[in-house]
Amino acid sequence: MKLRICICWLALLSCSFAKSLTQRAPISIRSIDDSLTSTLKDNEQQLLSVGAPQITAERNTTPLPKVETCDEHNAPGRYMIYCSGKLLEAVMAVKLYNDSKTFVDQPMKEGKTGDGISKAFATQFPQPVEQISRDDVQKFVNENFEQEGHELDSCTSADWQNFPKSFKVIKDPTLRMFALNLNSIWKELCRQVKPMVKQSPERF
């Protein structure tokens, strides 16, 4: 019984003390803030009195240069296809592919140009994008573009090894097998760009 009374008394005392701190905290913080501000002002005056230059912050009003990520400057001959334009808008509007990146990975067919394809689409489909069917967009794309990845060839890296020497330090057989399986995947992942990309970069 005495222990219970002591615990209750300590709880009441703690609540009273916490309330007192809460009421005093704003005054204490304000006092510290006022004191700090006063000290900073005094230090500034002392620096100025000995000839130290006054430091002022100036706002930079110089406009930043406009940088386009994809336009006629960095994608000549193809920006009207892969960066903007009615065809790109239609491909996205009809959700031609599950991945929106698929279309921009499709190179133009040999003999086709970005300007020619853009004008052909505008002539064939003068109506608003909302009125162009998905089948029509798919047919047009198939006629003018290769499949994505057309510009890449499978390859094997010259320094690839079936069993790298560094794997010998792996003592655990399970981990070693995991490393070997991971290493073998590189034979499937390796790709190299076909020479035609360098010859006709505007198609890609």
PDB file of C-alpha atoms in Angstrom:
ATOM      1  CA  MET A   1       0.000   0.000   0.000  1.00  0.00           C
ATOM      2  CA  LYS A   2       2.808   2.392   0.901  1.00  0.00           C
ATOM      3  CA  LEU A   3       4.622   1.516  -2.329  1.00  0.00           C
ATOM      4  CA  ARG A   4       1.503   2.311  -4.377  1.00  0.00           C
ATOM      5  CA  ILE A   5       1.128   5.695  -2.647  1.00  0.00           C
ATOM      6  CA  CYS A   6       4.796   6.509  -3.329  1.00  0.00           C
ATOM      7  CA  ILE A   7       4.439   5.642  -7.019  1.00  0.00           C
ATOM      8  CA  CYS A   8       1.323   7.823  -7.353  1.00  0.00           C
ATOM      9  CA  TRP A   9       3.075  10.692  -5.584  1.00  0.00           C
ATOM     10  CA  LEU A  10       6.111  10.416  -7.902  1.00  0.00           C
ATOM     11  CA  ALA A  11       3.821  10.380 -10.959  1.00  0.00           C
ATOM     12  CA  LEU A  12       2.062  13.567  -9.814  1.00  0.00           C
ATOM     13  CA  LEU A  13       5.405  15.214  -9.114  1.00  0.00           C
ATOM     14  CA  SER A  14       6.690  14.282 -12.590  1.00  0.00           C
ATOM     15  CA  CYS A  15       3.580  15.719 -14.269  1.00  0.00           C
ATOM     16  CA  SER A  16       3.910  18.939 -12.300  1.00  0.00           C
ATOM     17  CA  PHE A  17       7.599  19.247 -13.211  1.00  0.00           C
ATOM     18  CA  ALA A  18       6.905  18.585 -16.909  1.00  0.00           C
ATOM     19  CA  LYS A  19       4.154  21.220 -16.939  1.00  0.00           C
ATOM     20  CA  SER A  20       6.528  23.706 -15.373  1.00  0.00           C
ATOM     21  CA  LEU A  21       9.155  23.013 -18.058  1.00  0.00           C
ATOM     22  CA  THR A  22       6.571  23.367 -20.832  1.00  0.00           C
ATOM     23  CA  GLN A  23       5.490  26.765 -19.544  1.00  0.00           C
ATOM     24  CA  ARG A  24       9.059  28.001 -19.182  1.00  0.00           C
ATOM     25  CA  ALA A  25      10.467  26.571 -22.425  1.00  0.00           C
ATOM     26  CA  PRO A  26       9.268  29.328 -24.775  1.00  0.00           C
ATOM     27  CA  ILE A  27      10.725  31.988 -22.490  1.00  0.00           C
ATOM     28  CA  SER A  28      14.062  30.161 -22.240  1.00  0.00           C
ATOM     29  CA  ILE A  29      14.286  29.570 -25.994  1.00  0.00           C
ATOM     30  CA  ARG A  30      13.333  33.172 -26.694  1.00  0.00           C
ATOM     31  CA  SER A  31      15.985  34.363 -24.282  1.00  0.00           C
ATOM     32  CA  ILE A  32      18.632  32.207 -25.972  1.00  0.00           C
ATOM     33  CA  ASP A  33      17.539  33.397 -29.414  1.00  0.00           C
ATOM     34  CA  ASP A  34      17.642  37.059 -28.361  1.00  0.00           C
ATOM     35  CA  SER A  35      21.053  36.572 -26.796  1.00  0.00           C
ATOM     36  CA  LEU A  36      22.429  34.871 -29.911  1.00  0.00           C
ATOM     37  CA  THR A  37      21.069  37.598 -32.190  1.00  0.00           C
ATOM     38  CA  SER A  38      22.604  40.271 -29.997  1.00  0.00           C
ATOM     39  CA  THR A  39      25.977  38.484 -30.025  1.00  0.00           C
ATOM     40  CA  LEU A  40      25.959  38.181 -33.810  1.00  0.00           C
ATOM     41  CA  LYS A  41      25.177  41.874 -34.199  1.00  0.00           C
ATOM     42  CA  ASP A  42      27.990  42.799 -31.790  1.00  0.00           C
ATOM     43  CA  ASN A  43      30.451  40.627 -33.740  1.00  0.00           C
ATOM     44  CA  GLU A  44      29.379  42.235 -37.007  1.00  0.00           C
ATOM     45  CA  GLN A  45      29.901  45.721 -35.604  1.00  0.00           C
ATOM     46  CA  GLN A  46      33.361  44.776 -34.317  1.00  0.00           C
ATOM     47  CA  LEU A  47      34.388  43.462 -37.745  1.00  0.00           C
ATOM     48  CA  LEU A  48      33.157  46.622 -39.456  1.00  0.00           C
ATOM     49  CA  SER A  49      34.970  48.825 -36.939  1.00  0.00           C
ATOM     50  CA  VAL A  50      38.342  47.316 -37.914  1.00  0.00           C
ATOM     51  CA  GLY A  51      37.711  47.762 -41.619  1.00  0.00           C
ATOM     52  CA  ALA A  52      36.448  44.314 -42.545  1.00  0.00           C
ATOM     53  CA  PRO A  53      34.342  44.385 -45.724  1.00  0.00           C
ATOM     54  CA  GLN A  54      30.630  43.961 -45.272  1.00  0.00           C
ATOM     55  CA  ILE A  55      29.347  40.799 -46.902  1.00  0.00           C
ATOM     56  CA  THR A  56      26.018  41.071 -48.670  1.00  0.00           C
ATOM     57  CA  ALA A  57      24.167  38.406 -50.602  1.00  0.00           C
ATOM     58  CA  GLU A  58      23.238  39.355 -54.141  1.00  0.00           C
ATOM     59  CA  ARG A  59      20.592  37.548 -56.154  1.00  0.00           C
ATOM     60  CA  ASN A  60      21.781  36.172 -59.478  1.00  0.00           C
ATOM     61  CA  THR A  61      19.349  37.462 -62.095  1.00  0.00           C
ATOM     62  CA  THR A  62      21.184  35.998 -65.090  1.00  0.00           C
ATOM     63  CA  PRO A  63      18.777  33.607 -66.859  1.00  0.00           C
ATOM     64  CA  LEU A  64      19.993  30.038 -67.225  1.00  0.00           C
ATOM     65  CA  PRO A  65      20.480  28.786 -70.776  1.00  0.00           C
ATOM     66  CA  LYS A  66      17.636  26.675 -72.133  1.00  0.00           C
ATOM     67  CA  VAL A  67      18.723  23.088 -72.671  1.00  0.00           C
ATOM     68  CA  GLU A  68      16.601  20.755 -74.774  1.00  0.00           C
ATOM     69  CA  THR A  69      17.157  17.049 -74.237  1.00  0.00           C
ATOM     70  CA  CYS A  70      15.960  16.125 -77.715  1.00  0.00           C
ATOM     71  CA  ASP A  71      15.634  18.571 -80.605  1.00  0.00           C
ATOM     72  CA  GLU A  72      17.035  19.425 -84.037  1.00  0.00           C
ATOM     73  CA  HIS A  73      20.408  20.298 -82.477  1.00  0.00           C
ATOM     74  CA  ASN A  74      21.149  17.001 -80.737  1.00  0.00           C
ATOM     75  CA  ALA A  75      18.899  14.692 -82.784  1.00  0.00           C
ATOM     76  CA  PRO A  76      19.118  15.999 -86.369  1.00  0.00           C
ATOM     77  CA  GLY A  77      17.026  14.134 -88.921  1.00  0.00           C
ATOM     78  CA  ARG A  78      15.053  12.230 -86.308  1.00  0.00           C
ATOM     79  CA  TYR A  79      13.843  14.642 -83.624  1.00  0.00           C
ATOM     80  CA  MET A  80      10.462  14.988 -85.411  1.00  0.00           C
ATOM     81  CA  ILE A  81       9.960  11.243 -84.927  1.00  0.00           C
ATOM     82  CA  TYR A  82      11.457  10.338 -81.555  1.00  0.00           C
ATOM     83  CA  CYS A  83      11.262  13.659 -79.679  1.00  0.00           C
ATOM     84  CA  SER A  84       7.995  15.265 -80.741  1.00  0.00           C
ATOM     85  CA  GLY A  85       5.440  15.310 -83.535  1.00  0.00           C
ATOM     86  CA  LYS A  86       2.047  13.892 -84.411  1.00  0.00           C
ATOM     87  CA  LEU A  87       3.256  10.326 -84.966  1.00  0.00           C
ATOM     88  CA  LEU A  88       4.839  10.085 -81.522  1.00  0.00           C
ATOM     89  CA  GLU A  89       1.720  11.612 -79.998  1.00  0.00           C
ATOM     90  CA  ALA A  90      -0.478   9.054 -81.769  1.00  0.00           C
ATOM     91  CA  VAL A  91       1.703   6.106 -80.729  1.00  0.00           C
ATOM     92  CA  MET A  92       1.408   7.170 -77.104  1.00  0.00           C
ATOM     93  CA  ALA A  93      -2.296   8.053 -77.349  1.00  0.00           C
ATOM     94  CA  VAL A  94      -3.348   4.616 -78.623  1.00  0.00           C
ATOM     95  CA  LYS A  95      -0.937   2.870 -76.221  1.00  0.00           C
ATOM     96  CA  LEU A  96       0.672   0.959 -79.062  1.00  0.00           C
ATOM     97  CA  TYR A  97       3.139  -0.743 -76.698  1.00  0.00           C
ATOM     98  CA  ASN A  98       3.090  -1.686 -73.035  1.00  0.00           C
ATOM     99  CA  ASP A  99       6.454   0.019 -72.632  1.00  0.00           C
ATOM    100  CA  SER A 100       6.444   3.609 -73.917  1.00  0.00           C
ATOM    101  CA  LYS A 101      10.167   3.305 -74.677  1.00  0.00           C
ATOM    102  CA  THR A 102       9.637   0.585 -77.296  1.00  0.00           C
ATOM    103  CA  PHE A 103       8.750   2.950 -80.130  1.00  0.00           C
ATOM    104  CA  VAL A 104      11.736   5.249 -79.657  1.00  0.00           C
ATOM    105  CA  ASP A 105      13.963   2.156 -79.785  1.00  0.00           C
ATOM    106  CA  GLN A 106      12.648   1.234 -83.235  1.00  0.00           C
ATOM    107  CA  PRO A 107      14.972   2.460 -86.007  1.00  0.00           C
ATOM    108  CA  MET A 108      13.574   3.771 -89.277  1.00  0.00           C
ATOM    109  CA  LYS A 109      13.720   1.349 -92.173  1.00  0.00           C
ATOM    110  CA  GLU A 110      16.460   1.740 -94.738  1.00  0.00           C
ATOM    111  CA  GLY A 111      15.608   4.440 -97.268  1.00  0.00           C
ATOM    112  CA  LYS A 112      13.233   6.205 -94.868  1.00  0.00           C
ATOM    113  CA  THR A 113      13.861   9.635 -93.366  1.00  0.00           C
ATOM    114  CA  GLY A 114      12.403  11.331 -90.342  1.00  0.00           C
ATOM    115  CA  ASP A 115      11.074  14.228 -92.363  1.00  0.00           C
ATOM    116  CA  GLY A 116       9.563  11.903 -94.973  1.00  0.00           C
ATOM    117  CA  ILE A 117       7.847   9.699 -92.389  1.00  0.00           C
ATOM    118  CA  SER A 118       6.522  12.724 -90.499  1.00  0.00           C
ATOM    119  CA  LYS A 119       5.013  14.272 -93.639  1.00  0.00           C
ATOM    120  CA  ALA A 120       3.575  10.933 -94.788  1.00  0.00           C
ATOM    121  CA  PHE A 121       1.807  10.438 -91.466  1.00  0.00           C
ATOM    122  CA  ALA A 122       0.382  13.967 -91.506  1.00  0.00           C
ATOM    123  CA  THR A 123      -0.904  13.444 -95.065  1.00  0.00           C
ATOM    124  CA  GLN A 124      -2.382  10.020 -94.371  1.00  0.00           C
ATOM    125  CA  PHE A 125      -3.973  11.074 -91.078  1.00  0.00           C
ATOM    126  CA  PRO A 126      -5.066  14.740 -91.255  1.00  0.00           C
ATOM    127  CA  GLN A 127      -7.661  14.184 -88.520  1.00  0.00           C
ATOM    128  CA  PRO A 128      -6.965  14.824 -84.805  1.00  0.00           C
ATOM    129  CA  VAL A 129      -4.915  12.180 -82.997  1.00  0.00           C
ATOM    130  CA  GLU A 130      -7.944  11.134 -80.945  1.00  0.00           C
ATOM    131  CA  GLN A 131      -9.669   9.978 -84.142  1.00  0.00           C
ATOM    132  CA  ILE A 132      -6.829   7.752 -85.392  1.00  0.00           C
ATOM    133  CA  SER A 133      -7.337   4.049 -84.667  1.00  0.00           C
ATOM    134  CA  ARG A 134      -4.767   1.841 -83.009  1.00  0.00           C
ATOM    135  CA  ASP A 135      -4.742  -0.547 -85.983  1.00  0.00           C
ATOM    136  CA  ASP A 136      -3.930   2.282 -88.391  1.00  0.00           C
ATOM    137  CA  VAL A 137      -1.070   3.494 -86.211  1.00  0.00           C
ATOM    138  CA  GLN A 138       0.279  -0.050 -85.900  1.00  0.00           C
ATOM    139  CA  LYS A 139       0.169  -0.563 -89.675  1.00  0.00           C
ATOM    140  CA  PHE A 140       1.966   2.723 -90.339  1.00  0.00           C
ATOM    141  CA  VAL A 141       4.683   1.927 -87.805  1.00  0.00           C
ATOM    142  CA  ASN A 142       5.199  -1.566 -89.252  1.00  0.00           C
ATOM    143  CA  GLU A 143       5.625  -0.083 -92.736  1.00  0.00           C
ATOM    144  CA  ASN A 144       8.205   2.486 -91.696  1.00  0.00           C
ATOM    145  CA  PHE A 145      10.134   1.078 -88.736  1.00  0.00           C
ATOM    146  CA  GLU A 146      12.216  -1.963 -87.832  1.00  0.00           C
ATOM    147  CA  GLN A 147      11.772  -3.872 -84.581  1.00  0.00           C
ATOM    148  CA  GLU A 148      13.542  -2.556 -81.497  1.00  0.00           C
ATOM    149  CA  GLY A 149      17.043  -3.971 -81.132  1.00  0.00           C
ATOM    150  CA  HIS A 150      17.474  -4.216 -84.914  1.00  0.00           C
ATOM    151  CA  GLU A 151      20.678  -2.195 -84.673  1.00  0.00           C
ATOM    152  CA  LEU A 152      22.336  -4.634 -82.254  1.00  0.00           C
ATOM    153  CA  ASP A 153      24.167  -7.923 -82.805  1.00  0.00           C
ATOM    154  CA  SER A 154      24.871 -10.647 -80.266  1.00  0.00           C
ATOM    155  CA  CYS A 155      28.509 -10.945 -79.329  1.00  0.00           C
ATOM    156  CA  THR A 156      30.966 -12.603 -76.987  1.00  0.00           C
ATOM    157  CA  SER A 157      33.321 -10.392 -75.040  1.00  0.00           C
ATOM    158  CA  ALA A 158      36.952 -10.986 -76.012  1.00  0.00           C
ATOM    159  CA  ASP A 159      38.046 -11.301 -72.385  1.00  0.00           C
ATOM    160  CA  TRP A 160      35.175 -13.575 -71.284  1.00  0.00           C
ATOM    161  CA  GLN A 161      36.264 -16.827 -69.643  1.00  0.00           C
ATOM    162  CA  ASN A 162      34.198 -19.882 -68.834  1.00  0.00           C
ATOM    163  CA  PHE A 163      35.949 -20.259 -65.472  1.00  0.00           C
ATOM    164  CA  PRO A 164      37.720 -17.056 -64.373  1.00  0.00           C
ATOM    165  CA  LYS A 165      40.794 -17.640 -62.222  1.00  0.00           C
ATOM    166  CA  SER A 166      39.442 -15.322 -59.547  1.00  0.00           C
ATOM    167  CA  PHE A 167      36.604 -17.788 -58.896  1.00  0.00           C
ATOM    168  CA  LYS A 168      39.083 -20.325 -57.501  1.00  0.00           C
ATOM    169  CA  VAL A 169      39.232 -18.393 -54.229  1.00  0.00           C
ATOM    170  CA  ILE A 170      35.524 -19.087 -53.623  1.00  0.00           C
ATOM    171  CA  LYS A 171      35.605 -22.041 -51.240  1.00  0.00           C
ATOM    172  CA  ASP A 172      31.884 -22.553 -50.780  1.00  0.00           C
ATOM    173  CA  PRO A 173      30.665 -24.810 -53.644  1.00  0.00           C
ATOM    174  CA  THR A 174      27.185 -23.257 -53.665  1.00  0.00           C
ATOM    175  CA  LEU A 175      28.543 -19.727 -53.953  1.00  0.00           C
ATOM    176  CA  ARG A 176      31.040 -20.819 -56.608  1.00  0.00           C
ATOM    177  CA  MET A 177      28.245 -22.352 -58.698  1.00  0.00           C
ATOM    178  CA  PHE A 178      26.209 -19.169 -58.294  1.00  0.00           C
ATOM    179  CA  ALA A 179      29.163 -17.099 -59.537  1.00  0.00           C
ATOM    180  CA  LEU A 180      29.673 -19.407 -62.534  1.00  0.00           C
ATOM    181  CA  ASN A 181      26.004 -19.227 -63.492  1.00  0.00           C
ATOM    182  CA  LEU A 182      26.071 -15.449 -63.200  1.00  0.00           C
ATOM    183  CA  ASN A 183      29.204 -15.308 -65.328  1.00  0.00           C
ATOM    184  CA  SER A 184      27.598 -17.435 -68.054  1.00  0.00           C
ATOM    185  CA  ILE A 185      24.727 -14.956 -68.400  1.00  0.00           C
ATOM    186  CA  TRP A 186      27.133 -12.419 -69.904  1.00  0.00           C
ATOM    187  CA  LYS A 187      27.292 -14.566 -73.049  1.00  0.00           C
ATOM    188  CA  GLU A 188      23.561 -13.906 -73.512  1.00  0.00           C
ATOM    189  CA  LEU A 189      23.673 -10.225 -72.553  1.00  0.00           C
ATOM    190  CA  CYS A 190      26.581  -9.071 -74.705  1.00  0.00           C
ATOM    191  CA  ARG A 191      25.572  -6.859 -77.652  1.00  0.00           C
ATOM    192  CA  GLN A 192      27.487  -4.769 -80.155  1.00  0.00           C
ATOM    193  CA  VAL A 193      26.231  -1.985 -82.418  1.00  0.00           C
ATOM    194  CA  LYS A 194      25.986  -2.779 -86.122  1.00  0.00           C
ATOM    195  CA  PRO A 195      28.144  -0.729 -88.545  1.00  0.00           C
ATOM    196  CA  MET A 196      25.021   0.723 -90.196  1.00  0.00           C
ATOM    197  CA  VAL A 197      24.369   2.857 -87.112  1.00  0.00           C
ATOM    198  CA  LYS A 198      27.587   4.755 -87.758  1.00  0.00           C
ATOM    199  CA  GLN A 199      26.822   4.957 -91.476  1.00  0.00           C
ATOM    200  CA  SER A 200      23.242   6.268 -91.056  1.00  0.00           C
ATOM    201  CA  PRO A 201      22.877   7.652 -87.514  1.00  0.00           C
ATOM    202  CA  GLU A 202      19.794   9.684 -88.465  1.00  0.00           C
ATOM    203  CA  ARG A 203      17.780   6.445 -88.734  1.00  0.00           C
ATOM    204  CA  PHE A 204      18.373   5.508 -85.098  1.00  0.00           C
TER     205      PHE A 204
END
